Amino acid sequence: MPKLTVDGIEVEVEAGATVLQACEEAGKEIPRFCYHERLSIAGNCRMCLVEMERAPKPVASCAMPAADGMVIKTDSDLVKKARTGVMEFLLINHPLDCPICDQGGECDLQDQAMAYGCGSSRYAEKKRAVKDKELGPIVKTIMTRCIHCTRCVRFSEEVAGVGTMGAVYRGEDTEVGPYIEASINSELSGNLIDLCPVGALTSKPYAFTARPWELKKTDSIDVMDAVGSNIRVDSRGSEVLRVLPRTNDDVNEEWISDKTRYAIDGLKRQRLDRPYVRVNGKLQAVSWDEAFAAIKAKVSGLDGKKIAAIAGDTVDCESMTALKDLMGKLGSPNLDCRQDGSKIGGPRASYIFNSTISGIDEADACLIVGANIRAEAPIINSRLRKRWRSTTGDFKVGIIGESWDTTFKHDYLGAGAETLSAVLDGKSEFAKVLEAAEKPMIIIGMGALNRDDRDAVLATARAIADKFGMVTGEWNGFNVLHTAASRVGGLDLGFVPGEGGLATNDILDAAAKGDVEVVYLLGADEIDMSKLDKAFVVYQGAMGDAGAQAADVILPGAAYTEKNGTYVNTEGRAQQGWRAVFPVGEAKEDWAIVRALSGALGQVLPYDSLDAVRSRMVELSPVFASLNAVTKAEWADFGKAGDMKPEGFATPVRNFYMTDPISRASVTMAKCTEAFVKDAAAEKVA
Amino acid sequence: MSHLRRPAPRELQPISFAFSPENMEKAKKIIAKYPEGRQQSAVMPLLDLAQRQTEGNWVPTVAMDYIADMLEMPAIRVYEVATFYTMYNLAPVGKNFIQVCTTTPCWLRGSADVVKTCKQELGIDIGETTEDGKFTLIEVECLGACVNAPMMQVNDDFYEDLNADTTKSILEALKKGEKPKAGPQIGRKGCEPIEGPKVLKAFCGCGAADQSADASEGEA
């Protein structure tokens, strides 16, 4: 551990740390453009120059390894002069069009020019101009502003795993871009915008929308997939304008997917802003009381067994708690939070990502079963790539299921159950890899679990986990990858059929037959609505999607940006997001709607505040008592041995950009679908 | 920047590229020079091979893609290399690719005359190609032959110690399809002083008579 002195302060840093990191350790701020903690070191912007004793000239601190006995000065006149010189060079070709630049106000170059700019330029010659690049529907380019820090080049190569960006040509002709016209075909491309320290890469959908100082910033949790990415929602007035990542090393590091970032424009379209009741086949706008009255008229006196509830994919835990309790009061055991029909549940270890996302960093072999991780959870895919690229030993990946475009080297083993059995029996080559691995893991996706033979698949997967030592005292490499933000929370709360209750598909069948008369859809849109023709459908949600079309009563709820909500991600990590804006029109927070309805039905739920609901959640599951943490789940027996169907595992996400009502309503996501998804029209149906 | 440093327009880009069987052999040999897992280092010689194989002495985008595939690297990494080094032409050039050095030493020794002669003889300006496609003329920075300045490079050959007349005769020969003798055009063998060698005469084959003189000097 080298010890060095920074401005007279002695610091000790880890071996392999850079001088820049040592300076930060000493509390000194070092200006930088090209250096980024999560990318490789380029050392080309020269902004981080510091003075080092016995060195003939200033050194780039980001690329200089810290060594014992170094004496560093970060605030000497020499340093100031050197950085001012670098800044002057950087500004030679920079257009200084800050007033019309979207980066203005959050621009590293702007900020650092305040500290190191020399106020005027000595450069009288013509500035160079660079042709803008067309990078697709997400990233807007104004390449003249580029200072060649190559952060975008390193990100696309290292994290996203798509070699689109490069630094082409040379010297003063250097340009950053793809050389040939090519969009950045990555689910993580939006992160380039955050990474760009200047206004060269900015957000296309957000262009000329707002200045950063106008925005209210609210911490929230993403619901577009089951990763639970930590996000910051930027809003102005009643409008959500953009979503940015929040750093959480255990979950999303510093990245978010393009869907997380850009689906929010869907929140402005097809919103349910007031209650509706269907009268003579047509939906009519009514007041809340009238809507509740309509439900009461149908429900009162009805046998609880004839009532059912299905929760959708983006629902918060608070509203599921309220609805579960209401169903209990109405005497209905028919409730399900798995609208895709996957009957996962039971012991907690059987339905969460036990190794945790950061656990991927430690794994040394991974078997992926029935999951197109790149489409289902791009953030986890980037984590797998990070592990694969890291130098801490080999990371072998085997894939069973549909073949998909990974961003890491892998062995494609086969399409379905047969291959899975072969791995278990040791007939597959990959069995040897798992055997040799110290910390092997299996990731089993919904593609393998939303089938009728799920119990057998689960049992086989469990057997593989046992056989290859995936579950030891410390390490649990049995992982289920969910696609829905609400799923694990629903399972933790027990939003599943009670004694003698029906699960999603049975509810639908019973409704088609008329055995179930009232179906309460809590944001559930991805089910077969044609089976609900006979039933009285109550739809509670924010978006006018399939569920609202089939509804007899619509109760307008809040979108995830409009409520304080708790979500449990695929790891089983409970996280809370805050309300950024108020719900549109007459819409209300969802748990409050259910609470109000319970009053109207004469079955008053015993909570009047968010805190009270959350206490109830803790009663239902201790998971909600320890927020932001993953509680280790007890390894248990689950699954049921049996015959597995020969069909290959089909991934449930056909189009990454459109998976839920919000992203389906989003214009940006529609553009991305058009640009990046092959057979977009065909896949939209699926 | 010369148009040769920008990718040729789409209509000039061929649809496909593959190494000829002979070049494939060469490529394999080149790749085998690098240790396992470091095959990407072969990108530069392979680009050169592709340039030599392509009609018009240039590297089309498909050839870069082909090499990227061959070396299992992202195409952009090949583009970066090909666009960085000026020896790779990104657009077709004439059969005789004339690069006249105009950096200071050559300029002091009369490279302006060489350029002027080229322009006159070929009827083209710098950066242009003659209509018959036989000549492309460009101006380049130092090619490292300053001792024999001024100089120009035609395809792989250096023509050195030029003046207007020798330049003219070289161009005339090239026009006839001949290949004039490369190297210094004033009778020098290499880069020894113009008045003849001054040291190490024994080793340059400049006559035995001088040898004893050299030896005695050494003794003294």
mmCIF file of C-alpha atoms in Angstrom, chain A residues 4 64 75 112 160 164 170 176-177 192 194 241-243 283 298 307 346 375 378 431 439 537 549 557 598 645 647 671:
data_model
loop_
_atom_site.group_PDB
_atom_site.id
_atom_site.type_symbol
_atom_site.label_atom_id
_atom_site.label_comp_id
_atom_site.label_asym_id
_atom_site.label_seq_id
_atom_site.Cartn_x
_atom_site.Cartn_y
_atom_site.Cartn_z
ATOM 1 C CA LEU A 4 2.240 9.512 -0.617
ATOM 2 C CA MET A 64 0.292 7.796 -13.185
ATOM 3 C CA ASP A 75 -2.539 23.666 -6.189
ATOM 4 C CA GLN A 112 -13.792 23.656 -15.639
ATOM 5 C CA ALA A 160 -21.935 -1.927 -24.015
ATOM 6 C CA THR A 164 -19.541 1.230 -32.915
ATOM 7 C CA ARG A 170 -5.554 11.579 -37.015
ATOM 8 C CA VAL A 176 -14.970 10.492 -32.938
ATOM 9 C CA GLY A 177 -17.668 8.435 -34.532
ATOM 10 C CA LEU A 192 -23.074 7.854 -23.774
ATOM 11 C CA ASP A 194 -24.183 11.057 -19.480
ATOM 12 C CA LEU A 241 -38.727 15.511 -18.487
ATOM 13 C CA ARG A 242 -35.982 12.994 -18.141
ATOM 14 C CA VAL A 243 -34.623 10.065 -16.214
ATOM 15 C CA LEU A 283 -66.997 4.170 -21.440
ATOM 16 C CA LYS A 298 -71.678 -5.520 -8.792
ATOM 17 C CA ILE A 307 -64.100 -12.313 -7.513
ATOM 18 C CA GLY A 346 -42.850 -21.085 -2.708
ATOM 19 C CA ALA A 375 -33.370 -7.888 -23.780
ATOM 20 C CA PRO A 378 -29.504 -5.117 -20.100
ATOM 21 C CA ALA A 431 -20.959 -29.948 -17.074
ATOM 22 C CA LYS A 439 -18.435 -20.296 -7.774
ATOM 23 C CA VAL A 537 -63.678 -5.948 -15.229
ATOM 24 C CA GLN A 549 -60.153 -1.273 -23.199
ATOM 25 C CA GLY A 557 -54.006 5.300 -10.886
ATOM 26 C CA SER A 598 -62.660 -0.588 0.556
ATOM 27 C CA LYS A 645 -41.516 -30.711 -22.820
ATOM 28 C CA GLU A 647 -39.853 -27.447 -27.067
ATOM 29 C CA LYS A 671 -38.534 4.885 -33.025
#
